[in-house]
PDB file of C-alpha atoms in Angstrom:
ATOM      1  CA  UNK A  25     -13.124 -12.009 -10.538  1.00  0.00           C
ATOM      2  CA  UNK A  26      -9.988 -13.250  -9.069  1.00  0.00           C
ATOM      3  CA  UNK A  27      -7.948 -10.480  -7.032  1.00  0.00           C
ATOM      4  CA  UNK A  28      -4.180  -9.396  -7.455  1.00  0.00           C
ATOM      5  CA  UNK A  29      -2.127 -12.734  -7.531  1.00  0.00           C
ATOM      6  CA  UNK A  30       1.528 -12.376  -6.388  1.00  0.00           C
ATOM      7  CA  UNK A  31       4.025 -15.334  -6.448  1.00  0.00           C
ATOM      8  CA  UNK A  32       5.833 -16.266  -4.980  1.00  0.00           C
ATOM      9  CA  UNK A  33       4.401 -15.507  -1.159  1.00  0.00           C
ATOM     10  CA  UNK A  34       7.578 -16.182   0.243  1.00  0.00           C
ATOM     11  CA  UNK A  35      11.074 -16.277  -1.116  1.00  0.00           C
ATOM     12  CA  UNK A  36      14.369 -17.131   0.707  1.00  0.00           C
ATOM     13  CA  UNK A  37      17.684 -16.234  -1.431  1.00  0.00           C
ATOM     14  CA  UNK A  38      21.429 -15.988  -0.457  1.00  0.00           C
ATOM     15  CA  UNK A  39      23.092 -12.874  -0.491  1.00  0.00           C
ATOM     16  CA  UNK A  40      24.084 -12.499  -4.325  1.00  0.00           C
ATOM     17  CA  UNK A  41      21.809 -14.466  -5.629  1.00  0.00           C
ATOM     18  CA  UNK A  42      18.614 -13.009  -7.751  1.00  0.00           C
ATOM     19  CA  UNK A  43      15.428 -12.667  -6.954  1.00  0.00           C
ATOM     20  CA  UNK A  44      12.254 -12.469  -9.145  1.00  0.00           C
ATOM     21  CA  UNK A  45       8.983 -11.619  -8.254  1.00  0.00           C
ATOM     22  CA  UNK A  46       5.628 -12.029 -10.256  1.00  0.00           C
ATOM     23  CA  UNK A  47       2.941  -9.858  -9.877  1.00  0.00           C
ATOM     24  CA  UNK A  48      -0.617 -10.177 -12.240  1.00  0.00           C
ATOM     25  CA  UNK A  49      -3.117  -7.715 -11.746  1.00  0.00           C
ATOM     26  CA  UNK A  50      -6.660  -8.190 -12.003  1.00  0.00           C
ATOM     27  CA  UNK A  51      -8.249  -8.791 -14.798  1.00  0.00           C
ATOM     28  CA  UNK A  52      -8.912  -5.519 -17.042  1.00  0.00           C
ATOM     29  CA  UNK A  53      -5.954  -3.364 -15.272  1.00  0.00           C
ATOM     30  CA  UNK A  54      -3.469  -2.285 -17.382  1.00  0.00           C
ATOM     31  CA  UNK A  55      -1.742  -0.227 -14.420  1.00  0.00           C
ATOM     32  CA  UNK A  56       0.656  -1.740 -12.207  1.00  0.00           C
ATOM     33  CA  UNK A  57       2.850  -0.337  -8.869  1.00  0.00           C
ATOM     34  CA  UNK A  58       5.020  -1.822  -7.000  1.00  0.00           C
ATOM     35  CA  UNK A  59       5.672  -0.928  -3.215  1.00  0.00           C
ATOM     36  CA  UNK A  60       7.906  -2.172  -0.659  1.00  0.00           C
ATOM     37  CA  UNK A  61       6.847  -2.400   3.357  1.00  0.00           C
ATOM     38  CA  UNK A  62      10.453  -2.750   5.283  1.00  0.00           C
ATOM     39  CA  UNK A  63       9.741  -3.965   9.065  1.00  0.00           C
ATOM     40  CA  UNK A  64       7.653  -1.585  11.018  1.00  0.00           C
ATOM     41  CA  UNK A  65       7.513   1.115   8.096  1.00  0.00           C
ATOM     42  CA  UNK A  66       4.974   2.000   5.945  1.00  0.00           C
ATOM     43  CA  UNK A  67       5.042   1.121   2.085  1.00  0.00           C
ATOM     44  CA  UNK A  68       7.541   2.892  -0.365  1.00  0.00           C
ATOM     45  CA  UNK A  69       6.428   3.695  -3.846  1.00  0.00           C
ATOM     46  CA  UNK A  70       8.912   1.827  -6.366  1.00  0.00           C
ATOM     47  CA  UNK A  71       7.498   1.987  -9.833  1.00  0.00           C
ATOM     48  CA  UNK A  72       4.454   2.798 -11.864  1.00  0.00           C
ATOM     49  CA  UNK A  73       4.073   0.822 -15.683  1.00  0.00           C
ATOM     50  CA  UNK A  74       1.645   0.600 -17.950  1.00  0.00           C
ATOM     51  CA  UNK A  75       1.675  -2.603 -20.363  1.00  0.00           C
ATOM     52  CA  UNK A  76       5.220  -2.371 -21.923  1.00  0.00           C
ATOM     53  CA  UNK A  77       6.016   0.933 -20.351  1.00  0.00           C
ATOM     54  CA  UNK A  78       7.731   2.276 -16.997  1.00  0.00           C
ATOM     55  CA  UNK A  79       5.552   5.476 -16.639  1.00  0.00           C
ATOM     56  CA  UNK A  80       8.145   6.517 -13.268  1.00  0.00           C
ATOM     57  CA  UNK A  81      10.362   4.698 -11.550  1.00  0.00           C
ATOM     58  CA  UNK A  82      11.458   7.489  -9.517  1.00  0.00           C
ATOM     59  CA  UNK A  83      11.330   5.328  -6.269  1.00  0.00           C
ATOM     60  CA  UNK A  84      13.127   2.348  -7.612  1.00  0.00           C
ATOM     61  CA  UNK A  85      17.144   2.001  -6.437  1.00  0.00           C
ATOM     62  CA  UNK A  86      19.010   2.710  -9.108  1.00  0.00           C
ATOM     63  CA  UNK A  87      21.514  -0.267  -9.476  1.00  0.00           C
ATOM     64  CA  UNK A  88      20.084  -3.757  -9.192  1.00  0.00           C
ATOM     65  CA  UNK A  89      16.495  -3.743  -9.362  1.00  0.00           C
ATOM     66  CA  UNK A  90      14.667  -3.762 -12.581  1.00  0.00           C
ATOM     67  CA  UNK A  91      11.045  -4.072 -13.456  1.00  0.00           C
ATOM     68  CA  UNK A  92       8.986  -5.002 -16.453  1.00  0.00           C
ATOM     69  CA  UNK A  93       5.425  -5.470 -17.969  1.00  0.00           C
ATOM     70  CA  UNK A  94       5.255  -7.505 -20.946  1.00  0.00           C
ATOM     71  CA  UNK A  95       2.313  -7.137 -23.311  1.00  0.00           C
ATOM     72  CA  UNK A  96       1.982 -10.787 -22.125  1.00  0.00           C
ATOM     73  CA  UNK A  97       2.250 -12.417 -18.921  1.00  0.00           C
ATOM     74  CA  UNK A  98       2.668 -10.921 -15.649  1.00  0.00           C
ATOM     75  CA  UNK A  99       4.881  -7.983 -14.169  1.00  0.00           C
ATOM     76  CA  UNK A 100       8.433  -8.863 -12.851  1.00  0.00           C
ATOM     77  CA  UNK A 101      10.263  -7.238 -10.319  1.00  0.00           C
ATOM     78  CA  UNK A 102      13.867  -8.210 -10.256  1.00  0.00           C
ATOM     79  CA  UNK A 103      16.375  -7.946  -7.899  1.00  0.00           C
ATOM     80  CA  UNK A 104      19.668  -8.394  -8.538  1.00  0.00           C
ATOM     81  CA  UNK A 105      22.693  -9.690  -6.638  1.00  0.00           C
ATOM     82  CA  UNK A 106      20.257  -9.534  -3.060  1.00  0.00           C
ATOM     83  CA  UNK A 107      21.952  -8.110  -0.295  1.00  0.00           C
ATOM     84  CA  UNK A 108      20.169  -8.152   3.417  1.00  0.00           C
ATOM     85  CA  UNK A 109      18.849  -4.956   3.226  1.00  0.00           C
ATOM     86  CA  UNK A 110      16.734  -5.605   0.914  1.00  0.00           C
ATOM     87  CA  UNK A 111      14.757  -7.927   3.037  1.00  0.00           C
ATOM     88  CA  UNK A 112      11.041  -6.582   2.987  1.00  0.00           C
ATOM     89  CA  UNK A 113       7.602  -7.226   2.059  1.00  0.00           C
ATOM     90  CA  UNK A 114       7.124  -6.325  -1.541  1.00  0.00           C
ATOM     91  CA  UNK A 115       3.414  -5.204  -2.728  1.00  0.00           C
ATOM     92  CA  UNK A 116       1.910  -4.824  -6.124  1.00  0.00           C
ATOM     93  CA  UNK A 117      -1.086  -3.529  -6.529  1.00  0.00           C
ATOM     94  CA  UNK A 118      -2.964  -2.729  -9.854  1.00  0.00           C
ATOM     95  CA  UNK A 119      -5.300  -0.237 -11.153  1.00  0.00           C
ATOM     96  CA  UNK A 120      -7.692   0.355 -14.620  1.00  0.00           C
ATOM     97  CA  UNK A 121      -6.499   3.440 -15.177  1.00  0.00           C
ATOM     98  CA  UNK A 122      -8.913   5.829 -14.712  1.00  0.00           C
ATOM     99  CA  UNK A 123      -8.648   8.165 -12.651  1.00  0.00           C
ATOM    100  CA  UNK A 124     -11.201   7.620  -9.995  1.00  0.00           C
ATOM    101  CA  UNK A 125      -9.892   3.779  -9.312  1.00  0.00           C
ATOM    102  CA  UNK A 126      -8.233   3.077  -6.024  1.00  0.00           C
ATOM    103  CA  UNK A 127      -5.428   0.528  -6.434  1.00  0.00           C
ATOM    104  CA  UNK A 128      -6.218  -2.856  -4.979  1.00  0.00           C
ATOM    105  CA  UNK A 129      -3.136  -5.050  -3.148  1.00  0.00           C
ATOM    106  CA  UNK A 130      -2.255  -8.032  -3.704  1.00  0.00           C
ATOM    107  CA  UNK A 131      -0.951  -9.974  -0.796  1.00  0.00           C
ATOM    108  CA  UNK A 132       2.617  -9.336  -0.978  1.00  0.00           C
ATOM    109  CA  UNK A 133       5.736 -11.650  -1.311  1.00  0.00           C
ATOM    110  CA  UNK A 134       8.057 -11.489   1.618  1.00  0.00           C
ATOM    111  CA  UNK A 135      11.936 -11.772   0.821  1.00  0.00           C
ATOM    112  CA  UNK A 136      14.080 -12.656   3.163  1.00  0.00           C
ATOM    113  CA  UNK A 137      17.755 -12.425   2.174  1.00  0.00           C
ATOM    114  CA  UNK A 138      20.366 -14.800   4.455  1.00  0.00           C
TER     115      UNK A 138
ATOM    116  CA  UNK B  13       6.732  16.234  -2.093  1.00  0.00           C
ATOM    117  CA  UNK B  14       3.417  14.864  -0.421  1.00  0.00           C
ATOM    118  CA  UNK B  15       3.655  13.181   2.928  1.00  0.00           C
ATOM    119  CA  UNK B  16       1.295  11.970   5.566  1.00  0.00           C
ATOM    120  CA  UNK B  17       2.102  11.438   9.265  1.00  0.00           C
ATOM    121  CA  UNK B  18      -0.220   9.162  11.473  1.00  0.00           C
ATOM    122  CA  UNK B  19      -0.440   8.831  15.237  1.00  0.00           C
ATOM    123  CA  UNK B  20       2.466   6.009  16.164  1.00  0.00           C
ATOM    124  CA  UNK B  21       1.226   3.096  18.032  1.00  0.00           C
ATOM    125  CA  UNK B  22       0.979   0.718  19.218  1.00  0.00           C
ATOM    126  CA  UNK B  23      -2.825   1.706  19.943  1.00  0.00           C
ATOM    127  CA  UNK B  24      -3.880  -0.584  23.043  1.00  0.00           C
ATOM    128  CA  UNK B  25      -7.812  -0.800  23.530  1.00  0.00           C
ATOM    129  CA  UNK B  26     -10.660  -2.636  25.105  1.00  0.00           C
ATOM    130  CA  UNK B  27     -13.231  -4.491  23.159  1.00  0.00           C
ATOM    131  CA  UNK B  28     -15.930  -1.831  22.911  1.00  0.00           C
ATOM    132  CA  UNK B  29     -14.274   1.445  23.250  1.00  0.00           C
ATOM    133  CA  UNK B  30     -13.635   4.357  20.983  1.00  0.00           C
ATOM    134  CA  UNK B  31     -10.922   4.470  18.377  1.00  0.00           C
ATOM    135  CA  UNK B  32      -9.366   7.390  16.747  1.00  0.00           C
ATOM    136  CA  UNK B  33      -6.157   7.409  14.977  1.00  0.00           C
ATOM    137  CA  UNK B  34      -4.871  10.548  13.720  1.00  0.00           C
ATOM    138  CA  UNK B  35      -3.872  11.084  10.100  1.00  0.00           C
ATOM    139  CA  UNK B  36      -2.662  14.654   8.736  1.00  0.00           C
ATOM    140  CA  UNK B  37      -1.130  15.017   4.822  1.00  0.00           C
ATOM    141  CA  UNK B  38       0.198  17.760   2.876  1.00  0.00           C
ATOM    142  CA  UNK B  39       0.114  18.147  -0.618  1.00  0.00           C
ATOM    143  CA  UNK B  40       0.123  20.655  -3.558  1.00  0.00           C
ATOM    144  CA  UNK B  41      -2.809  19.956  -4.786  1.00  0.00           C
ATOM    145  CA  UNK B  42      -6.301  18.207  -3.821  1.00  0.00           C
ATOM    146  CA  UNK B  43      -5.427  14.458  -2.768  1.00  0.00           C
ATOM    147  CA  UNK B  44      -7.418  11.713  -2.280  1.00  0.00           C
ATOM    148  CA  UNK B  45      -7.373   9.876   0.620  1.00  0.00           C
ATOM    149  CA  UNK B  46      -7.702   6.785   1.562  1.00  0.00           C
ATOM    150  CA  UNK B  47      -7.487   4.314   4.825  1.00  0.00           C
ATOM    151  CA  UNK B  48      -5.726   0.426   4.276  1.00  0.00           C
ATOM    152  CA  UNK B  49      -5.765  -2.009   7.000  1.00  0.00           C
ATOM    153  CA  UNK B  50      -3.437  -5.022   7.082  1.00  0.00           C
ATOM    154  CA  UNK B  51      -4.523  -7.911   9.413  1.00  0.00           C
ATOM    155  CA  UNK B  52      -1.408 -10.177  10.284  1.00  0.00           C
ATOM    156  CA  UNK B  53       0.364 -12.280   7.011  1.00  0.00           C
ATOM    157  CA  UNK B  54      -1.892 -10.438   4.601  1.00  0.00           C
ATOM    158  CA  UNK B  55      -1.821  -7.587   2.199  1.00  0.00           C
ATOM    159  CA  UNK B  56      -3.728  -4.107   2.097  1.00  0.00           C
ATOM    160  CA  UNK B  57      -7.442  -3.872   2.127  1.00  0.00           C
ATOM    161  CA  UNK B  58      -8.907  -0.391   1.222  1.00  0.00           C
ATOM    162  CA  UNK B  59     -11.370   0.401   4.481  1.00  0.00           C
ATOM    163  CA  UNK B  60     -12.695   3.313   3.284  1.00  0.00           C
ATOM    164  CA  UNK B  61     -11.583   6.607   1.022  1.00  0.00           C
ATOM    165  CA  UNK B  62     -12.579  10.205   0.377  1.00  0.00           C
ATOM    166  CA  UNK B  63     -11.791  12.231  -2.697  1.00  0.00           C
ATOM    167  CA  UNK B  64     -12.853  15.737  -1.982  1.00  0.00           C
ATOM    168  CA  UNK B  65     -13.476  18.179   0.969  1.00  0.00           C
ATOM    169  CA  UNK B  66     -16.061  17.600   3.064  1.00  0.00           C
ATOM    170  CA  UNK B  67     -16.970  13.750   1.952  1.00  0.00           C
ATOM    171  CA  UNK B  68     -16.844  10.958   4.653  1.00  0.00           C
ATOM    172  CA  UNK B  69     -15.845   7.800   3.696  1.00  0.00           C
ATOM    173  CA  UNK B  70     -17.355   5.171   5.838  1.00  0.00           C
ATOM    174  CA  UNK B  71     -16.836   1.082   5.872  1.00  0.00           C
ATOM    175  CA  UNK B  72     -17.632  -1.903   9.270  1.00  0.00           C
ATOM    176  CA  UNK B  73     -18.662   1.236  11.440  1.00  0.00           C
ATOM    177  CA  UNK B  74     -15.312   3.170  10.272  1.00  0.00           C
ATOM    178  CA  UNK B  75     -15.501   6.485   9.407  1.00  0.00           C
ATOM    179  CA  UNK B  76     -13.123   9.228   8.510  1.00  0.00           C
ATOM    180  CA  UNK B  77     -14.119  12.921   7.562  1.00  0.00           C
ATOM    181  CA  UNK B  78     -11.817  15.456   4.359  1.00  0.00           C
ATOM    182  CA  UNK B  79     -10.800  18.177   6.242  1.00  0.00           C
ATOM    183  CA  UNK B  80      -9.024  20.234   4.061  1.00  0.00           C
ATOM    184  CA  UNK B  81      -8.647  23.350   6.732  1.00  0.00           C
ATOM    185  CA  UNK B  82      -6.978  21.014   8.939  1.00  0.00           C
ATOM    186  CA  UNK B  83      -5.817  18.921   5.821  1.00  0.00           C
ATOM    187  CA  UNK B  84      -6.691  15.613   8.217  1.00  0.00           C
ATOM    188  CA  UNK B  85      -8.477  12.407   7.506  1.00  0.00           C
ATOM    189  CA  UNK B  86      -8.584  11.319  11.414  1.00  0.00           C
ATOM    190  CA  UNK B  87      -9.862   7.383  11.533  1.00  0.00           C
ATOM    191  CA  UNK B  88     -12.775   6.681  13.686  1.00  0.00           C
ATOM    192  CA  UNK B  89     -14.674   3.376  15.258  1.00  0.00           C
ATOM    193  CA  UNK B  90     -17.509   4.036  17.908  1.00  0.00           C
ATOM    194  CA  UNK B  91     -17.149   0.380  19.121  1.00  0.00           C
ATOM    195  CA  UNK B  92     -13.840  -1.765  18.167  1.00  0.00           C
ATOM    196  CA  UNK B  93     -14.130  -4.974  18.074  1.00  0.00           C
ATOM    197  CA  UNK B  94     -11.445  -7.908  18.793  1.00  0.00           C
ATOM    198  CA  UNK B  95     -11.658  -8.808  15.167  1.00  0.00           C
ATOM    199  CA  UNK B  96     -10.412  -5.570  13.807  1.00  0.00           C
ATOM    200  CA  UNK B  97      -6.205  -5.772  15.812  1.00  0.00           C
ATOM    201  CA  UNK B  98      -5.080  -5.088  12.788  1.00  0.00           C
ATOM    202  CA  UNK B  99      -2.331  -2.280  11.181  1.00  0.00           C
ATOM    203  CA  UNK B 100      -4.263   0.706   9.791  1.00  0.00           C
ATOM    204  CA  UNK B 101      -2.149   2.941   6.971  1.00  0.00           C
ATOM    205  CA  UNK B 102      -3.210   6.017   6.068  1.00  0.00           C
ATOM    206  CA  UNK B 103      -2.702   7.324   2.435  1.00  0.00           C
ATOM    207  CA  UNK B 104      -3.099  10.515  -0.332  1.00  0.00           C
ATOM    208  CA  UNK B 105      -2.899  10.129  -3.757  1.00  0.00           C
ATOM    209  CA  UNK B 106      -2.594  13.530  -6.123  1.00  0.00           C
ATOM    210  CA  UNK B 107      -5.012  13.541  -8.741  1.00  0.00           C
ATOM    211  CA  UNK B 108      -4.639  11.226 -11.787  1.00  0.00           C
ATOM    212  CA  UNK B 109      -2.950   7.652 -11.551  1.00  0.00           C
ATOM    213  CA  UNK B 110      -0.437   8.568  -9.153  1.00  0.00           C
ATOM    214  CA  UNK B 111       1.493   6.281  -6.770  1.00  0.00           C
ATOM    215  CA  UNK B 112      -0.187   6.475  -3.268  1.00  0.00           C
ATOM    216  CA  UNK B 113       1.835   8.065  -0.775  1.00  0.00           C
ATOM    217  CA  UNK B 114       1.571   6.055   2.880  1.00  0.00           C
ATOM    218  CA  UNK B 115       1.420   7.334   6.637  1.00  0.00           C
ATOM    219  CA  UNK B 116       4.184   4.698   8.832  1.00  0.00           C
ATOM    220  CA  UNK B 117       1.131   2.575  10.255  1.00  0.00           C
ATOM    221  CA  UNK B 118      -0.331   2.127  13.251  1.00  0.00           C
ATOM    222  CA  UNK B 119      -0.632  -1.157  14.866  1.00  0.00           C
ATOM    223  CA  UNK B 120      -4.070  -1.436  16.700  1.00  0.00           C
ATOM    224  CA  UNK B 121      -4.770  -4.442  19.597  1.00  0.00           C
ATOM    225  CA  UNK B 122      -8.289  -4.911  20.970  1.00  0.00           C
ATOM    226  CA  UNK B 123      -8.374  -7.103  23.948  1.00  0.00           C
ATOM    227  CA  UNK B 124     -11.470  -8.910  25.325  1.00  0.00           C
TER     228      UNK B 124
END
């Protein structure tokens, strides 16, 4: 049973530009979060969906970053118009859905914004 | 809102000598908790969790103990190893499929 998959593991964009970041979850999870880890911190909660839904995206910035979970295909994390500060490690991790599942990681893709 | 605070490191040991790294939360209601480690370039491995008062979550000769009169979820090794320098978070969760809510990290180095 393959793990979380994230894609890609690194990802080098100009300020401006976008960035997109791909996140599947293991097979049978319909749950995914997204976290970012900014150098020598801790990780930040960003947003919780379900397929198709954002169930609370109360930790997500609220201009330029969007995420989604199609019915089909994997979640997207997009960042719009990158600035430096948003440099960081970004996480996904994915869950079944019931409540007594911990979330399992997947192994991060690290953005680096020049 | 919840929060947990963990002992800063860097933690500096020798190979073979006790490890504890302090983790305290609060929270409105009954977490669970949870410890992650992160070895270098990687992601977040669960080491070990608890859910309720009382239980001990154990994993590789890890160990931490619910204490919900001291609300901590302290992180202990009798013997570390080389192989374990790694970043240990820890975490709570609130009941029901909740974001987890992380301690800063602490960075851990075991020298031969």
């Amino acid at each position: 049973n393959a793990g979380v998959m994230q894609n890609p593991r690194h990802l080098v964009r100009r300020r401006g530009q976008e960035a997109r970041l791909r996140c599947s979850p293991m097979k049978g999870h319909s749950h995914v979060y997204w976290y970012r880890q900014l150098p020598e911190e801790g990780l930040k909660f960003m947003v919780y969906l379900q397929k198709e839904n954002i169930i609370d995206e109360s930790g997500m910035p609220k201009e330029r970053f969007s995420a989604e979970f199609p019915k089909e295909g994997p979640s997207i994390l997009r960042i719009q118009q990158v600035v430096r500060g948003d440099s960081a490690a970004y996480f996904c991790a994915s869950s079944p859905g019931q409540e007594s599942y911990e979330q399992y990681f997947g192994p991060g893709t690290r953005l680096t914004v020049t | 809102g919840d929060s947990v605070t963990q002992m800063e490191g860097p933690v500096t040991l020798s190979e073979e000598a006790f490890l504890t790294i302090n983790c305290t939360y609060t929270a409105t209601g009954y977490p669970s908790l949870f410890w992650y480690v992160q070895y270098p370039g990687e992601g977040l491995q669960l080491l070990l969790k608890a859910t309720k008062a009382d239980d001990k979550g154990s994993n590789k000769g890890f160990e931490a103990t619910y204490r919900k009169e001291t609300t901590s979820f302290h992180l202990e090794k009798g013997s570390v190893q080389v192989s374990d320098s790694a970043v240990y978070f820890c975490a709570s969760r609130p009941p029901g499929n909740t974001p987890l809510v992380f301690g800063k990290g602490t960075r851990l180095s075991v020298i031969a």
